Amino acid sequence: MGFTLFGAKGCGSMAVEALLSVLNLDYELIEHSPFEEGQLEQLLHINPVGQVPALVLPDGQVMCESAAILMYLAERYGADAGWMPAITARERPVLMRWMVFLAANIYSTYVLSDKPSRFHPDPDQHGVMKDLATERRKSLWLIMEQAFKAHESPYLLGDRPTILDLYTAMISLWTPSRVWFDDHCPRLARAAHLLETDLRIREIWMRHEAPI
Ligand SMILES: N[C@@H](CCC(=O)N[C@@H](CS)C(=O)NCC(=O)O)C(=O)O
């Protein structure tokens, strides 16, 4: 019995799919877009928040929250290959800090811009809300870029890719845009592009029509 991943095109399930693939784990992908009425209904049975990704583990437990899923899978199945630094490694707290930073600060802003009516009833205000969310994302990416600027390693945390490279690469595909990211966050972008030379990841990104 393998994993079942509930995901949608271009969504946060991409990174989970990529990690399941590079770790050679058996999984079935079920597409349930949270943006399609009928599919959302079904998704709510799996994740009461109505979001993807949601991952059903081989023992039947449901796991949600992209950063938590990536950390779990990488620790459990990808530690030897370096996808998650060892608990005693210097890189471990760095990875945990920035995984949560990406989830809590950057990814969370899409909750506003994807469905702004949740935060303001007046549609005339939605444009400005989305613009402000984009500006907020930009400033957060610049903070992360600053923190990694002096790291000279090929990937963000060393010579091998970790889930931090994967999560960074995925979220940087979204608004403002990979073009903005490449121009303004060259250190982070270098790691993302290097990760995307892995054909298994590239194939998944292409299937999601990622702008790489
Ligand atoms: N905190 C969640 C956020 C997931 C999320 O926002 N997913 C988007 C798709 S990329 C979604 O399902 N949006 C629909 C909604 O928020 O109602 C995670 O990290 O997994």
Tab-separated table of C-alpha atoms and ligand atoms in Angstrom:
chain	number	residue	atom	x	y	z
A	1	MET	CA	0.000	0.000	0.000
A	2	GLY	CA	1.503	3.308	-1.082
A	3	PHE	CA	0.730	6.987	-0.587
A	4	THR	CA	-2.245	8.880	-2.008
A	5	LEU	CA	-1.560	12.511	-2.827
A	6	PHE	CA	-4.422	14.937	-3.310
A	7	GLY	CA	-3.154	17.771	-5.431
A	8	ALA	CA	-3.935	20.238	-8.171
A	9	LYS	CA	-2.146	21.714	-11.116
A	10	GLY	CA	0.419	24.358	-10.210
A	11	CYS	CA	-0.366	24.013	-6.508
A	12	GLY	CA	1.695	23.198	-3.435
A	13	SER	CA	1.291	19.493	-4.107
A	14	MET	CA	3.977	19.842	-6.800
A	15	ALA	CA	6.830	19.703	-4.308
A	16	VAL	CA	5.314	16.706	-2.522
A	17	GLU	CA	4.896	14.913	-5.833
A	18	ALA	CA	8.510	15.736	-6.725
A	19	LEU	CA	9.807	14.416	-3.407
A	20	LEU	CA	7.743	11.213	-3.628
A	21	SER	CA	9.185	10.747	-7.090
A	22	VAL	CA	12.864	11.343	-6.240
A	23	LEU	CA	12.528	9.070	-3.203
A	24	ASN	CA	11.043	6.352	-5.422
A	25	LEU	CA	7.987	6.033	-3.207
A	26	ASP	CA	4.872	4.417	-4.545
A	27	TYR	CA	2.030	6.931	-4.819
A	28	GLU	CA	-1.220	7.646	-6.545
A	29	LEU	CA	-2.043	11.211	-7.506
A	30	ILE	CA	-5.653	12.348	-7.229
A	31	GLU	CA	-6.375	15.745	-8.724
A	32	HIS	CA	-8.886	17.716	-6.657
A	33	SER	CA	-8.738	21.420	-7.354
A	34	PRO	CA	-9.753	23.568	-4.377
A	35	PHE	CA	-10.841	26.153	-6.944
A	36	GLU	CA	-13.531	23.942	-8.549
A	37	GLU	CA	-16.804	23.733	-6.653
A	38	GLY	CA	-17.476	19.978	-7.058
A	39	GLN	CA	-13.891	18.983	-6.378
A	40	LEU	CA	-13.669	21.218	-3.310
A	41	GLU	CA	-16.587	19.319	-1.767
A	42	GLN	CA	-14.669	16.061	-2.101
A	43	LEU	CA	-11.457	17.627	-0.859
A	44	LEU	CA	-13.174	18.839	2.321
A	45	HIS	CA	-13.666	15.202	3.309
A	46	ILE	CA	-9.901	14.713	3.236
A	47	ASN	CA	-8.753	18.107	4.514
A	48	PRO	CA	-11.398	20.162	6.336
A	49	VAL	CA	-9.449	23.312	5.412
A	50	GLY	CA	-10.194	22.523	1.758
A	51	GLN	CA	-6.594	22.852	0.645
A	52	VAL	CA	-4.058	20.793	-1.228
A	53	PRO	CA	-1.662	19.167	-0.693
A	54	ALA	CA	-3.127	16.410	1.429
A	55	LEU	CA	-1.287	13.135	1.692
A	56	VAL	CA	-2.764	9.851	2.844
A	57	LEU	CA	0.027	7.794	4.389
A	58	PRO	CA	0.258	4.023	3.848
A	59	ASP	CA	-1.282	3.458	7.308
A	60	GLY	CA	-4.328	5.566	6.377
A	61	GLN	CA	-3.448	8.717	8.326
A	62	VAL	CA	-4.035	11.988	6.513
A	63	MET	CA	-1.249	14.534	6.574
A	64	CYS	CA	-1.740	18.140	5.479
A	65	GLU	CA	0.505	21.236	5.447
A	66	SER	CA	3.136	21.159	2.732
A	67	ALA	CA	6.173	21.976	4.874
A	68	ALA	CA	5.251	19.327	7.443
A	69	ILE	CA	4.694	16.725	4.725
A	70	LEU	CA	8.053	17.478	3.100
A	71	MET	CA	9.889	17.356	6.427
A	72	TYR	CA	8.210	14.092	7.354
A	73	LEU	CA	8.900	12.341	4.046
A	74	ALA	CA	12.467	13.630	3.822
A	75	GLU	CA	13.268	12.575	7.374
A	76	ARG	CA	11.644	9.172	7.122
A	77	TYR	CA	12.722	8.165	3.612
A	78	GLY	CA	15.311	10.661	2.357
A	79	ALA	CA	17.731	11.273	5.224
A	80	ASP	CA	20.462	9.047	3.762
A	81	ALA	CA	20.358	10.950	0.506
A	82	GLY	CA	20.537	14.234	2.435
A	83	TRP	CA	17.052	15.587	1.707
A	84	MET	CA	16.744	16.311	5.440
A	85	PRO	CA	19.924	17.123	7.405
A	86	ALA	CA	20.556	14.954	10.450
A	87	ILE	CA	19.101	16.127	13.762
A	88	THR	CA	22.648	16.883	14.972
A	89	ALA	CA	23.769	18.687	11.803
A	90	ARG	CA	24.432	22.429	11.850
A	91	GLU	CA	22.160	22.794	8.838
A	92	ARG	CA	19.179	21.256	10.610
A	93	PRO	CA	17.932	24.340	12.500
A	94	VAL	CA	18.605	26.443	9.413
A	95	LEU	CA	16.434	24.187	7.293
A	96	MET	CA	13.644	24.127	9.856
A	97	ARG	CA	13.664	27.891	10.268
A	98	TRP	CA	13.417	28.606	6.553
A	99	MET	CA	10.923	25.835	5.759
A	100	VAL	CA	8.577	27.344	8.332
A	101	PHE	CA	9.418	30.858	7.129
A	102	LEU	CA	8.360	29.912	3.599
A	103	ALA	CA	5.174	28.211	4.772
A	104	ALA	CA	4.093	30.683	7.429
A	105	ASN	CA	5.112	33.924	5.771
A	106	ILE	CA	5.233	33.506	1.999
A	107	TYR	CA	2.934	30.571	1.144
A	108	SER	CA	0.299	31.888	3.565
A	109	THR	CA	-0.102	35.099	1.527
A	110	TYR	CA	-1.634	33.073	-1.325
A	111	VAL	CA	-4.515	32.197	0.994
A	112	LEU	CA	-5.424	35.871	0.682
A	113	SER	CA	-4.776	36.412	-3.006
A	114	ASP	CA	-6.317	33.102	-4.185
A	115	LYS	CA	-9.663	33.862	-2.529
A	116	PRO	CA	-9.654	37.520	-1.376
A	117	SER	CA	-13.405	37.469	-0.647
A	118	ARG	CA	-12.516	35.516	2.483
A	119	PHE	CA	-10.810	38.626	3.810
A	120	HIS	CA	-12.903	41.451	2.338
A	121	PRO	CA	-16.466	41.343	1.019
A	122	ASP	CA	-16.009	44.214	-1.469
A	123	PRO	CA	-14.632	42.940	-4.809
A	124	ASP	CA	-13.393	46.477	-5.573
A	125	GLN	CA	-10.823	46.042	-2.816
A	126	HIS	CA	-9.475	42.722	-4.077
A	127	GLY	CA	-7.070	44.152	-6.619
A	128	VAL	CA	-5.275	46.276	-4.069
A	129	MET	CA	-5.206	43.386	-1.595
A	130	LYS	CA	-3.570	41.147	-4.185
A	131	ASP	CA	-1.047	43.848	-5.059
A	132	LEU	CA	-0.151	44.314	-1.407
A	133	ALA	CA	0.239	40.557	-0.961
A	134	THR	CA	2.658	40.506	-3.901
A	135	GLU	CA	4.672	43.356	-2.397
A	136	ARG	CA	4.750	41.546	0.922
A	137	ARG	CA	6.058	38.394	-0.781
A	138	LYS	CA	8.780	40.363	-2.512
A	139	SER	CA	9.998	41.849	0.743
A	140	LEU	CA	10.007	38.413	2.392
A	141	TRP	CA	11.967	36.841	-0.473
A	142	LEU	CA	14.539	39.624	-0.137
A	143	ILE	CA	14.932	38.825	3.563
A	144	MET	CA	15.613	35.185	2.729
A	145	GLU	CA	17.996	36.145	-0.082
A	146	GLN	CA	19.941	38.326	2.343
A	147	ALA	CA	20.226	35.439	4.810
A	148	PHE	CA	21.681	33.072	2.194
A	149	LYS	CA	23.745	35.578	0.230
A	150	ALA	CA	27.026	34.535	1.838
A	151	HIS	CA	26.398	30.782	1.435
A	152	GLU	CA	28.655	29.733	-1.406
A	153	SER	CA	27.538	26.117	-1.665
A	154	PRO	CA	25.777	24.964	-4.849
A	155	TYR	CA	22.552	24.232	-2.981
A	156	LEU	CA	21.242	26.352	-0.129
A	157	LEU	CA	22.631	24.086	2.571
A	158	GLY	CA	25.567	22.348	0.943
A	159	ASP	CA	26.598	20.113	-1.908
A	160	ARG	CA	23.398	18.075	-1.968
A	161	PRO	CA	19.827	19.240	-2.442
A	162	THR	CA	17.496	19.362	0.538
A	163	ILE	CA	13.783	19.944	0.795
A	164	LEU	CA	14.585	23.621	1.384
A	165	ASP	CA	15.824	23.873	-2.213
A	166	LEU	CA	12.725	22.038	-3.388
A	167	TYR	CA	10.257	24.174	-1.437
A	168	THR	CA	12.059	27.374	-2.458
A	169	ALA	CA	12.043	26.314	-6.118
A	170	MET	CA	8.319	25.572	-6.088
A	171	ILE	CA	7.130	28.707	-4.310
A	172	SER	CA	9.389	30.901	-6.438
A	173	LEU	CA	7.444	29.784	-9.524
A	174	TRP	CA	4.409	31.685	-8.276
A	175	THR	CA	3.606	35.401	-8.196
A	176	PRO	CA	5.522	37.733	-8.339
A	177	SER	CA	7.188	35.404	-10.929
A	178	ARG	CA	10.282	33.333	-11.564
A	179	VAL	CA	11.620	36.229	-13.655
A	180	TRP	CA	11.341	38.608	-10.685
A	181	PHE	CA	12.879	35.953	-8.429
A	182	ASP	CA	15.842	35.389	-10.762
A	183	ASP	CA	16.516	39.121	-10.935
A	184	HIS	CA	16.150	39.931	-7.253
A	185	CYS	CA	17.156	36.741	-5.446
A	186	PRO	CA	20.114	35.391	-7.451
A	187	ARG	CA	21.514	33.261	-4.617
A	188	LEU	CA	18.215	31.498	-4.008
A	189	ALA	CA	17.568	31.257	-7.743
A	190	ARG	CA	20.913	29.561	-8.337
A	191	ALA	CA	19.894	26.694	-6.045
A	192	ALA	CA	16.412	26.462	-7.583
A	193	HIS	CA	17.769	26.235	-11.114
A	194	LEU	CA	20.363	23.664	-10.098
A	195	LEU	CA	17.663	21.535	-8.480
A	196	GLU	CA	15.612	21.758	-11.662
A	197	THR	CA	18.404	20.085	-13.644
A	198	ASP	CA	17.174	16.865	-11.975
A	199	LEU	CA	15.066	15.340	-14.733
A	200	ARG	CA	12.611	13.763	-12.299
A	201	ILE	CA	11.782	17.171	-10.864
A	202	ARG	CA	11.841	18.816	-14.268
A	203	GLU	CA	9.328	16.296	-15.589
A	204	ILE	CA	6.884	17.095	-12.773
A	205	TRP	CA	7.371	20.853	-13.157
A	206	MET	CA	6.693	20.516	-16.908
A	207	ARG	CA	3.511	18.535	-16.299
A	208	HIS	CA	2.331	21.403	-14.101
A	209	GLU	CA	3.324	23.854	-16.855
A	210	ALA	CA	5.736	25.589	-14.504
A	211	PRO	CA	7.333	28.647	-16.092
A	212	ILE	CA	10.939	27.460	-16.068
B	1	LIG	N1	-0.672	25.919	4.641
B	1	LIG	C1	-1.042	25.110	3.518
B	1	LIG	C2	-1.446	26.027	2.370
B	1	LIG	C3	-1.939	25.218	1.200
B	1	LIG	C4	-2.625	26.082	0.168
B	1	LIG	O1	-2.841	27.296	0.351
B	1	LIG	N2	-2.951	25.439	-0.941
B	1	LIG	C5	-3.679	26.132	-1.971
B	1	LIG	C6	-3.290	25.615	-3.347
B	1	LIG	S1	-1.600	25.961	-3.726
B	1	LIG	C7	-5.126	25.858	-1.769
B	1	LIG	O2	-5.516	24.722	-1.578
B	1	LIG	N3	-5.951	26.938	-1.787
B	1	LIG	C8	-7.352	26.855	-1.634
B	1	LIG	C9	-7.845	27.531	-0.390
B	1	LIG	O3	-7.052	28.078	0.394
B	1	LIG	O4	-9.053	27.513	-0.189
B	1	LIG	C10	0.124	24.215	3.105
B	1	LIG	O5	1.279	24.643	3.273
B	1	LIG	O6	-0.115	23.094	2.644
